[in-house]
Amino acid sequence: MANRLLLHSKLNAEAGHFKVFAEGFGDFDYAQNAEERRSPHRGYLQEAYLELKAGSSYLRVGQQAMRWSDSWVVPSLDVWTGRRYNRLFFDPFADQLTHSQGISYSYESETFGLDLVGVSQLAQTYYPEPLPETMTYEDDGKTGTGARVKINGQGIAFTAIAARVAMKNIYGMTANYAFEKAVPKIELGSSHDYSVHADPDYEDEYFGSLGVDLFLGNFVILPMVTFYDSGRFSTNTHDYKALYYVSMVWNPNRHDLQAQVYYNSINQDAFASLSYGYNITDWFTLTGFVQYYEGTEDSLFSIYKNMTGGSVAGIRFEVTGNLPF
C-alpha cells in the first residue's frame, strides 16, 4: 500500500534574544495507489518562525505549533492544529499534525501562564479519496484569535481557553492533578458554528474528556474516554457519541514498544496499532508495526478499511543525525 521515502530536516539557530526555527519533510511515495492517499512526492513545511525571547516571555511570528490539548482524539481543545488523515496513521503522531500561521505571545512563570494568538492562516486538515482533500469553504474564513490562561500550584494545573476559529466560537477548560505515579485530567469544551454552511440543528457542539496518565516503571499508560454531543438544546436535537482511547508506551534503554486502541461506540469505528522499535545505534532505528481499521458506512474509518482491507503491516527504518553546524 505504501512504499515511501521521507526526508526530514530541522533548523534551530539562536543569537542573543532571537531564534530561527524551521522544520519540514519531503514524502516520496512510489506505491501504485498513492493518489488515493494524496501523498505522492509532496513536501510539507511543519514549522517556520522567528522568535524573540525576553525573560519569561516570548513572541513568535510564522508557522508554529500551538497545541492547547494533548488529546489524540477529536474533538478536543487543540483548535490551531490540523491532521493529515489522508496518510492514515502510519507516521509518528508529530508528523500527522499540521500547524497554523500567525503571531503568538506567551508568558510563563511557575504559577501563571498566558498565551495570546492571532492566526492569519489556519492549519489545513487533509482527507483521503473519495472525500474532498480539505473540505473547507472560502467564505468560512481562515483566520482566528484566541487566549489561554494557565494557573499552576500545589500539584494542580488549570487552563481556561477562549478562541474564534474561522466561523466558530470555542470555549473550554482543562485541569489535572499530579500524583506520584498518576495524573488524572479533565478537558471540557463547547463551540458554536456561525458559518453559512452549518446545519442549524447541529451548529452547537459540546464535549468532555476524562483520562489519566499512569507511570508504572518503564510503562506509561494513558486511558481516556470522551463524551461528545452535536446539536441544539433549543430544538432538542442531539447526536451523542462516546469515544474510548488508550495508549501504552514501554521504552527502556533502546526498546520502544507502543500500542493504541480507539473505539467509537455509536459509529462502531475502531483503530488498533502495535509497534516495536529497536534503536540499533544512536543513529539507526528499526521499527515494525501492525494496524487494524474498522468503520461503518460513510465514516472516515470505513474509508481506511476499504483502503487497507482492514489491516496493514509495515517496517520503518530511520536514520537520524545532526550536521556539524
Short mmCIF file of C-alpha atoms in Angstrom, two decimals:
data_model
loop_
_atom_site.label_atom_id
_atom_site.label_comp_id
_atom_site.label_asym_id
_atom_site.label_seq_id
_atom_site.Cartn_x
_atom_site.Cartn_y
_atom_site.Cartn_z
CA MET A 1 0.00 0.00 0.00
CA ALA A 2 2.89 2.37 0.64
CA ASN A 3 6.49 2.41 -0.48
CA ARG A 4 7.83 5.64 0.89
CA LEU A 5 10.96 7.64 1.47
CA LEU A 6 10.74 10.55 3.91
CA LEU A 7 13.49 13.15 4.17
CA HIS A 8 13.12 15.16 7.36
CA SER A 9 15.10 18.31 8.21
CA LYS A 10 15.22 20.83 11.05
CA LEU A 11 16.97 24.19 11.53
CA ASN A 12 17.35 25.68 15.01
CA ALA A 13 19.59 28.77 15.25
CA GLU A 14 19.83 31.21 18.17
CA ALA A 15 21.61 34.53 18.59
CA GLY A 16 21.01 36.57 21.74
CA HIS A 17 17.29 37.03 22.24
CA PHE A 18 16.44 35.83 18.73
CA LYS A 19 15.76 32.34 17.42
CA VAL A 20 15.00 31.00 13.96
CA PHE A 21 13.32 27.62 13.73
CA ALA A 22 12.23 25.66 10.68
CA GLU A 23 11.16 22.04 10.27
CA GLY A 24 9.75 20.10 7.35
CA PHE A 25 9.95 16.91 5.32
CA GLY A 26 9.53 15.57 1.83
CA ASP A 27 7.40 12.48 1.21
CA PHE A 28 8.23 10.39 -1.85
CA ASP A 29 5.63 7.65 -2.31
CA TYR A 30 6.07 5.08 -5.09
CA ALA A 31 3.02 2.91 -4.32
CA GLN A 32 0.56 2.47 -7.19
CA ASN A 33 -2.41 3.71 -5.15
CA ALA A 34 -0.61 6.72 -3.66
CA GLU A 35 -3.08 9.04 -5.41
CA GLU A 36 -5.82 7.54 -3.25
CA ARG A 37 -3.98 8.79 -0.19
CA ARG A 38 -2.88 12.06 -1.86
CA SER A 39 0.71 11.81 -0.69
CA PRO A 40 2.88 11.17 -3.76
CA HIS A 41 6.06 13.26 -3.93
CA ARG A 42 4.94 16.11 -1.72
CA GLY A 43 6.77 18.45 0.63
CA TYR A 44 5.41 19.53 3.99
CA LEU A 45 6.52 22.56 5.99
CA GLN A 46 5.77 21.77 9.61
CA GLU A 47 7.06 24.94 11.28
CA ALA A 48 8.93 28.09 10.26
CA TYR A 49 9.04 31.01 12.68
CA LEU A 50 11.11 33.82 14.18
CA GLU A 51 11.14 34.05 17.97
CA LEU A 52 12.03 36.95 20.25
CA LYS A 53 12.54 35.91 23.87
CA ALA A 54 12.90 38.22 26.86
CA GLY A 55 12.90 36.73 30.34
CA SER A 56 9.75 34.65 30.85
CA SER A 57 8.08 35.97 27.69
CA TYR A 58 8.48 35.17 24.03
CA LEU A 59 6.95 36.37 20.79
CA ARG A 60 6.75 34.12 17.71
CA VAL A 61 5.87 35.07 14.14
CA GLY A 62 5.32 32.44 11.45
CA GLN A 63 4.04 28.88 11.17
CA GLN A 64 4.23 27.29 14.60
CA ALA A 65 2.90 24.51 16.82
CA MET A 66 0.28 25.86 19.24
CA ARG A 67 -1.13 22.73 20.86
CA TRP A 68 -3.70 23.55 23.53
CA SER A 69 -4.56 19.90 24.18
CA ASP A 70 -2.56 16.65 24.34
CA SER A 71 -5.55 14.56 23.23
CA TRP A 72 -5.18 12.10 20.34
CA VAL A 73 -8.92 12.01 19.64
CA VAL A 74 -11.21 14.66 18.15
CA PRO A 75 -13.00 16.75 19.40
CA SER A 76 -10.53 18.48 21.70
CA LEU A 77 -9.25 21.97 22.50
CA ASP A 78 -6.38 21.56 20.04
CA VAL A 79 -8.01 24.31 17.97
CA TRP A 80 -4.96 25.50 15.98
CA THR A 81 -3.81 22.08 14.76
CA GLY A 82 -4.88 20.14 11.66
CA ARG A 83 -4.35 16.50 10.77
CA ARG A 84 -3.15 14.51 7.75
CA TYR A 85 -5.93 11.96 7.69
CA ASN A 86 -5.07 11.22 4.05
CA ARG A 87 -1.95 9.37 5.26
CA LEU A 88 -3.84 7.13 7.72
CA PHE A 89 -1.91 6.65 10.98
CA PHE A 90 1.32 5.24 9.57
CA ASP A 91 3.59 8.03 10.78
CA PRO A 92 4.60 9.14 14.29
CA PHE A 93 1.97 11.40 15.80
CA ALA A 94 4.05 14.58 15.45
CA ASP A 95 4.27 14.04 11.67
CA GLN A 96 0.50 13.53 11.40
CA LEU A 97 -0.14 17.12 12.53
CA THR A 98 -0.24 20.40 10.59
CA HIS A 99 0.15 23.84 12.18
CA SER A 100 -1.26 27.34 11.75
CA GLN A 101 0.49 30.53 10.66
CA GLY A 102 0.33 33.73 12.69
CA ILE A 103 1.70 35.52 15.71
CA SER A 104 1.71 34.36 19.32
CA TYR A 105 2.76 35.82 22.66
CA SER A 106 3.45 33.63 25.68
CA TYR A 107 4.36 34.37 29.28
CA GLU A 108 5.27 31.57 31.66
CA SER A 109 6.11 31.53 35.38
CA GLU A 110 5.96 28.78 37.99
CA THR A 111 2.34 29.57 38.88
CA PHE A 112 0.90 31.53 35.96
CA GLY A 113 0.91 31.43 32.18
CA LEU A 114 -0.70 33.45 29.39
CA ASP A 115 -0.96 32.73 25.65
CA LEU A 116 -2.34 35.19 23.10
CA VAL A 117 -2.73 34.06 19.48
CA GLY A 118 -3.59 35.75 16.19
CA VAL A 119 -3.78 33.36 13.21
CA SER A 120 -3.54 34.53 9.60
CA GLN A 121 -3.80 31.04 8.05
CA LEU A 122 -5.43 28.14 9.87
CA ALA A 123 -3.84 24.71 9.67
CA GLN A 124 -5.19 22.50 6.90
CA THR A 125 -6.67 19.06 7.50
CA TYR A 126 -6.27 16.60 4.63
CA TYR A 127 -8.55 13.67 3.80
CA PRO A 128 -8.27 10.60 1.53
CA GLU A 129 -10.34 9.79 -1.55
CA PRO A 130 -13.27 9.91 -2.14
CA LEU A 131 -13.58 12.83 0.32
CA PRO A 132 -12.57 16.33 -0.82
CA GLU A 133 -8.95 16.96 0.03
CA THR A 134 -9.57 19.73 2.58
CA MET A 135 -13.38 20.19 2.89
CA THR A 136 -13.16 23.93 3.59
CA TYR A 137 -15.24 26.82 2.26
CA GLU A 138 -13.74 30.15 1.17
CA ASP A 139 -16.45 32.22 2.87
CA ASP A 140 -15.94 30.47 6.22
CA GLY A 141 -12.70 32.37 6.79
CA LYS A 142 -9.24 31.02 7.54
CA THR A 143 -8.18 33.27 10.41
CA GLY A 144 -8.56 33.15 14.17
CA THR A 145 -7.78 34.73 17.53
CA GLY A 146 -7.57 33.20 20.97
CA ALA A 147 -6.35 33.40 24.54
CA ARG A 148 -5.36 30.83 27.15
CA VAL A 149 -4.74 31.37 30.85
CA LYS A 150 -2.80 28.78 32.89
CA ILE A 151 -2.63 28.51 36.67
CA ASN A 152 -0.33 26.03 38.47
CA GLY A 153 0.09 25.35 42.16
CA GLN A 154 0.03 22.62 44.81
CA GLY A 155 0.11 19.91 42.13
CA ILE A 156 -2.93 21.32 40.30
CA ALA A 157 -2.79 22.71 36.75
CA PHE A 158 -5.77 24.60 35.33
CA THR A 159 -6.32 26.32 31.98
CA ALA A 160 -9.16 28.40 30.54
CA ILE A 161 -9.46 28.91 26.79
CA ALA A 162 -11.47 31.21 24.50
CA ALA A 163 -10.97 31.33 20.74
CA ARG A 164 -12.55 32.43 17.48
CA VAL A 165 -11.52 29.86 14.85
CA ALA A 166 -12.79 30.77 11.36
CA MET A 167 -16.57 30.99 11.95
CA LYS A 168 -16.61 29.14 15.27
CA ASN A 169 -16.54 30.45 18.83
CA ILE A 170 -14.82 27.92 21.10
CA TYR A 171 -14.61 27.89 24.90
CA GLY A 172 -13.09 25.33 27.19
CA MET A 173 -11.03 24.38 30.21
CA THR A 174 -8.59 21.70 31.30
CA ALA A 175 -7.48 20.57 34.74
CA ASN A 176 -5.15 17.92 36.12
CA TYR A 177 -3.59 16.91 39.40
CA ALA A 178 -0.14 15.35 39.64
CA PHE A 179 0.18 12.38 41.99
CA GLU A 180 3.46 10.47 42.24
CA LYS A 181 2.53 7.84 39.64
CA ALA A 182 -0.70 9.15 38.14
CA VAL A 183 -2.00 12.39 36.63
CA PRO A 184 -5.82 12.40 36.32
CA LYS A 185 -7.08 15.05 33.91
CA ILE A 186 -10.27 16.53 32.53
CA GLU A 187 -10.96 18.58 29.41
CA LEU A 188 -14.26 20.33 28.63
CA GLY A 189 -15.21 22.33 25.55
CA SER A 190 -18.06 23.87 23.61
CA SER A 191 -18.35 25.59 20.24
CA HIS A 192 -20.92 27.42 18.14
CA ASP A 193 -20.66 27.42 14.35
CA TYR A 194 -21.72 30.68 12.65
CA SER A 195 -20.79 29.66 9.10
CA VAL A 196 -23.40 29.74 6.35
CA HIS A 197 -22.77 26.04 5.71
CA ALA A 198 -23.54 24.94 9.27
CA ASP A 199 -26.57 22.72 9.80
CA PRO A 200 -28.95 24.79 12.03
CA ASP A 201 -29.75 21.66 14.06
CA TYR A 202 -26.08 20.83 14.66
CA GLU A 203 -24.32 24.18 14.99
CA ASP A 204 -23.51 23.67 18.68
CA GLU A 205 -21.00 21.10 19.93
CA TYR A 206 -20.12 20.00 23.46
CA PHE A 207 -17.57 17.50 24.68
CA GLY A 208 -15.90 16.30 27.84
CA SER A 209 -12.85 14.06 28.22
CA LEU A 210 -11.70 12.16 31.28
CA GLY A 211 -8.31 10.49 31.37
CA VAL A 212 -5.29 9.63 33.44
CA ASP A 213 -1.57 9.31 32.73
CA LEU A 214 -0.17 6.31 34.63
CA PHE A 215 3.57 5.97 35.19
CA LEU A 216 4.41 2.37 36.11
CA GLY A 217 8.15 1.87 35.92
CA ASN A 218 9.10 1.72 32.24
CA PHE A 219 5.42 1.69 31.24
CA VAL A 220 3.31 4.79 30.55
CA ILE A 221 -0.41 4.05 30.09
CA LEU A 222 -2.92 6.71 29.02
CA PRO A 223 -6.61 5.69 29.03
CA MET A 224 -9.20 8.29 28.02
CA VAL A 225 -12.95 8.48 27.41
CA THR A 226 -14.62 11.36 25.56
CA PHE A 227 -18.34 12.13 25.53
CA TYR A 228 -19.49 14.21 22.59
CA ASP A 229 -22.79 15.91 21.70
CA SER A 230 -23.54 17.77 18.48
CA GLY A 231 -26.91 19.52 18.35
CA ARG A 232 -29.07 22.28 19.79
CA PHE A 233 -30.77 22.28 23.16
CA SER A 234 -33.37 24.78 21.88
CA THR A 235 -34.67 22.24 19.32
CA ASN A 236 -33.87 19.18 21.46
CA THR A 237 -31.63 17.87 18.66
CA HIS A 238 -28.74 15.72 19.85
CA ASP A 239 -26.15 13.39 18.40
CA TYR A 240 -24.41 11.70 21.31
CA LYS A 241 -21.17 9.79 20.92
CA ALA A 242 -18.73 8.11 23.28
CA LEU A 243 -15.10 7.73 22.24
CA TYR A 244 -12.70 5.38 24.04
CA TYR A 245 -8.95 5.56 23.65
CA VAL A 246 -5.95 4.03 25.40
CA SER A 247 -2.26 4.11 24.58
CA MET A 248 0.69 2.35 26.15
CA VAL A 249 4.42 3.02 25.81
CA TRP A 250 7.26 0.82 27.06
CA ASN A 251 10.59 2.48 26.45
CA PRO A 252 13.57 1.06 28.40
CA ASN A 253 17.06 1.61 27.02
CA ARG A 254 16.95 1.06 23.24
CA HIS A 255 13.49 -0.55 23.12
CA ASP A 256 10.30 1.27 22.11
CA LEU A 257 7.03 -0.65 22.31
CA GLN A 258 3.84 1.31 21.61
CA ALA A 259 0.18 0.30 21.45
CA GLN A 260 -3.01 2.25 20.71
CA VAL A 261 -6.70 1.30 20.73
CA TYR A 262 -9.58 3.58 19.72
CA TYR A 263 -13.32 2.80 19.60
CA ASN A 264 -16.42 4.87 18.85
CA SER A 265 -19.37 3.06 20.43
CA ILE A 266 -22.02 4.76 18.28
CA ASN A 267 -20.39 4.62 14.83
CA GLN A 268 -18.52 1.43 15.74
CA ASP A 269 -15.34 2.91 14.27
CA ALA A 270 -12.20 1.25 15.59
CA PHE A 271 -8.44 1.59 15.27
CA ALA A 272 -5.68 -0.51 16.82
CA SER A 273 -1.94 -0.23 16.39
CA LEU A 274 1.04 -2.13 17.78
CA SER A 275 4.64 -1.22 17.01
CA TYR A 276 8.03 -2.27 18.28
CA GLY A 277 11.22 -0.35 17.56
CA TYR A 278 14.83 -1.01 18.44
CA ASN A 279 17.49 1.68 18.44
CA ILE A 280 20.35 -0.27 16.83
CA THR A 281 22.81 2.59 17.29
CA ASP A 282 22.48 6.25 18.19
CA TRP A 283 21.69 6.90 14.52
CA PHE A 284 19.68 3.86 13.37
CA THR A 285 16.24 2.67 14.48
CA LEU A 286 14.26 -0.24 13.02
CA THR A 287 10.51 -0.42 13.73
CA GLY A 288 7.83 -2.91 12.74
CA PHE A 289 4.11 -2.20 13.09
CA VAL A 290 0.67 -3.71 12.52
CA GLN A 291 -2.57 -1.72 12.39
CA TYR A 292 -6.26 -2.53 12.19
CA TYR A 293 -9.10 -0.32 10.90
CA GLU A 294 -12.84 -0.88 11.21
CA GLY A 295 -15.66 1.51 10.30
CA THR A 296 -19.31 1.74 9.40
CA GLU A 297 -20.66 3.06 6.12
CA ASP A 298 -19.70 6.64 5.12
CA SER A 299 -17.29 7.16 8.01
CA LEU A 300 -13.61 8.07 7.71
CA PHE A 301 -12.64 4.73 9.26
CA SER A 302 -14.73 2.84 6.70
CA ILE A 303 -12.61 4.53 4.00
CA TYR A 304 -9.50 3.37 5.87
CA LYS A 305 -10.90 -0.15 5.99
CA ASN A 306 -11.56 -0.15 2.24
CA MET A 307 -8.06 1.17 1.54
CA THR A 308 -6.25 -1.34 3.74
CA GLY A 309 -8.59 -4.33 3.63
CA GLY A 310 -8.93 -3.91 7.39
CA SER A 311 -5.33 -4.49 8.44
CA VAL A 312 -1.88 -3.37 7.37
CA ALA A 313 1.70 -4.18 8.40
CA GLY A 314 4.91 -2.35 7.69
CA ILE A 315 8.56 -1.71 8.54
CA ARG A 316 10.12 1.68 9.20
CA PHE A 317 13.89 2.22 9.04
CA GLU A 318 15.00 5.57 10.42
CA VAL A 319 18.37 7.28 10.18
CA THR A 320 18.81 10.30 12.46
CA GLY A 321 21.76 12.59 12.96
CA ASN A 322 22.90 16.21 13.27
CA LEU A 323 25.16 18.04 10.85
CA PRO A 324 28.18 19.73 12.50
CA PHE A 325 27.00 23.34 12.10
#
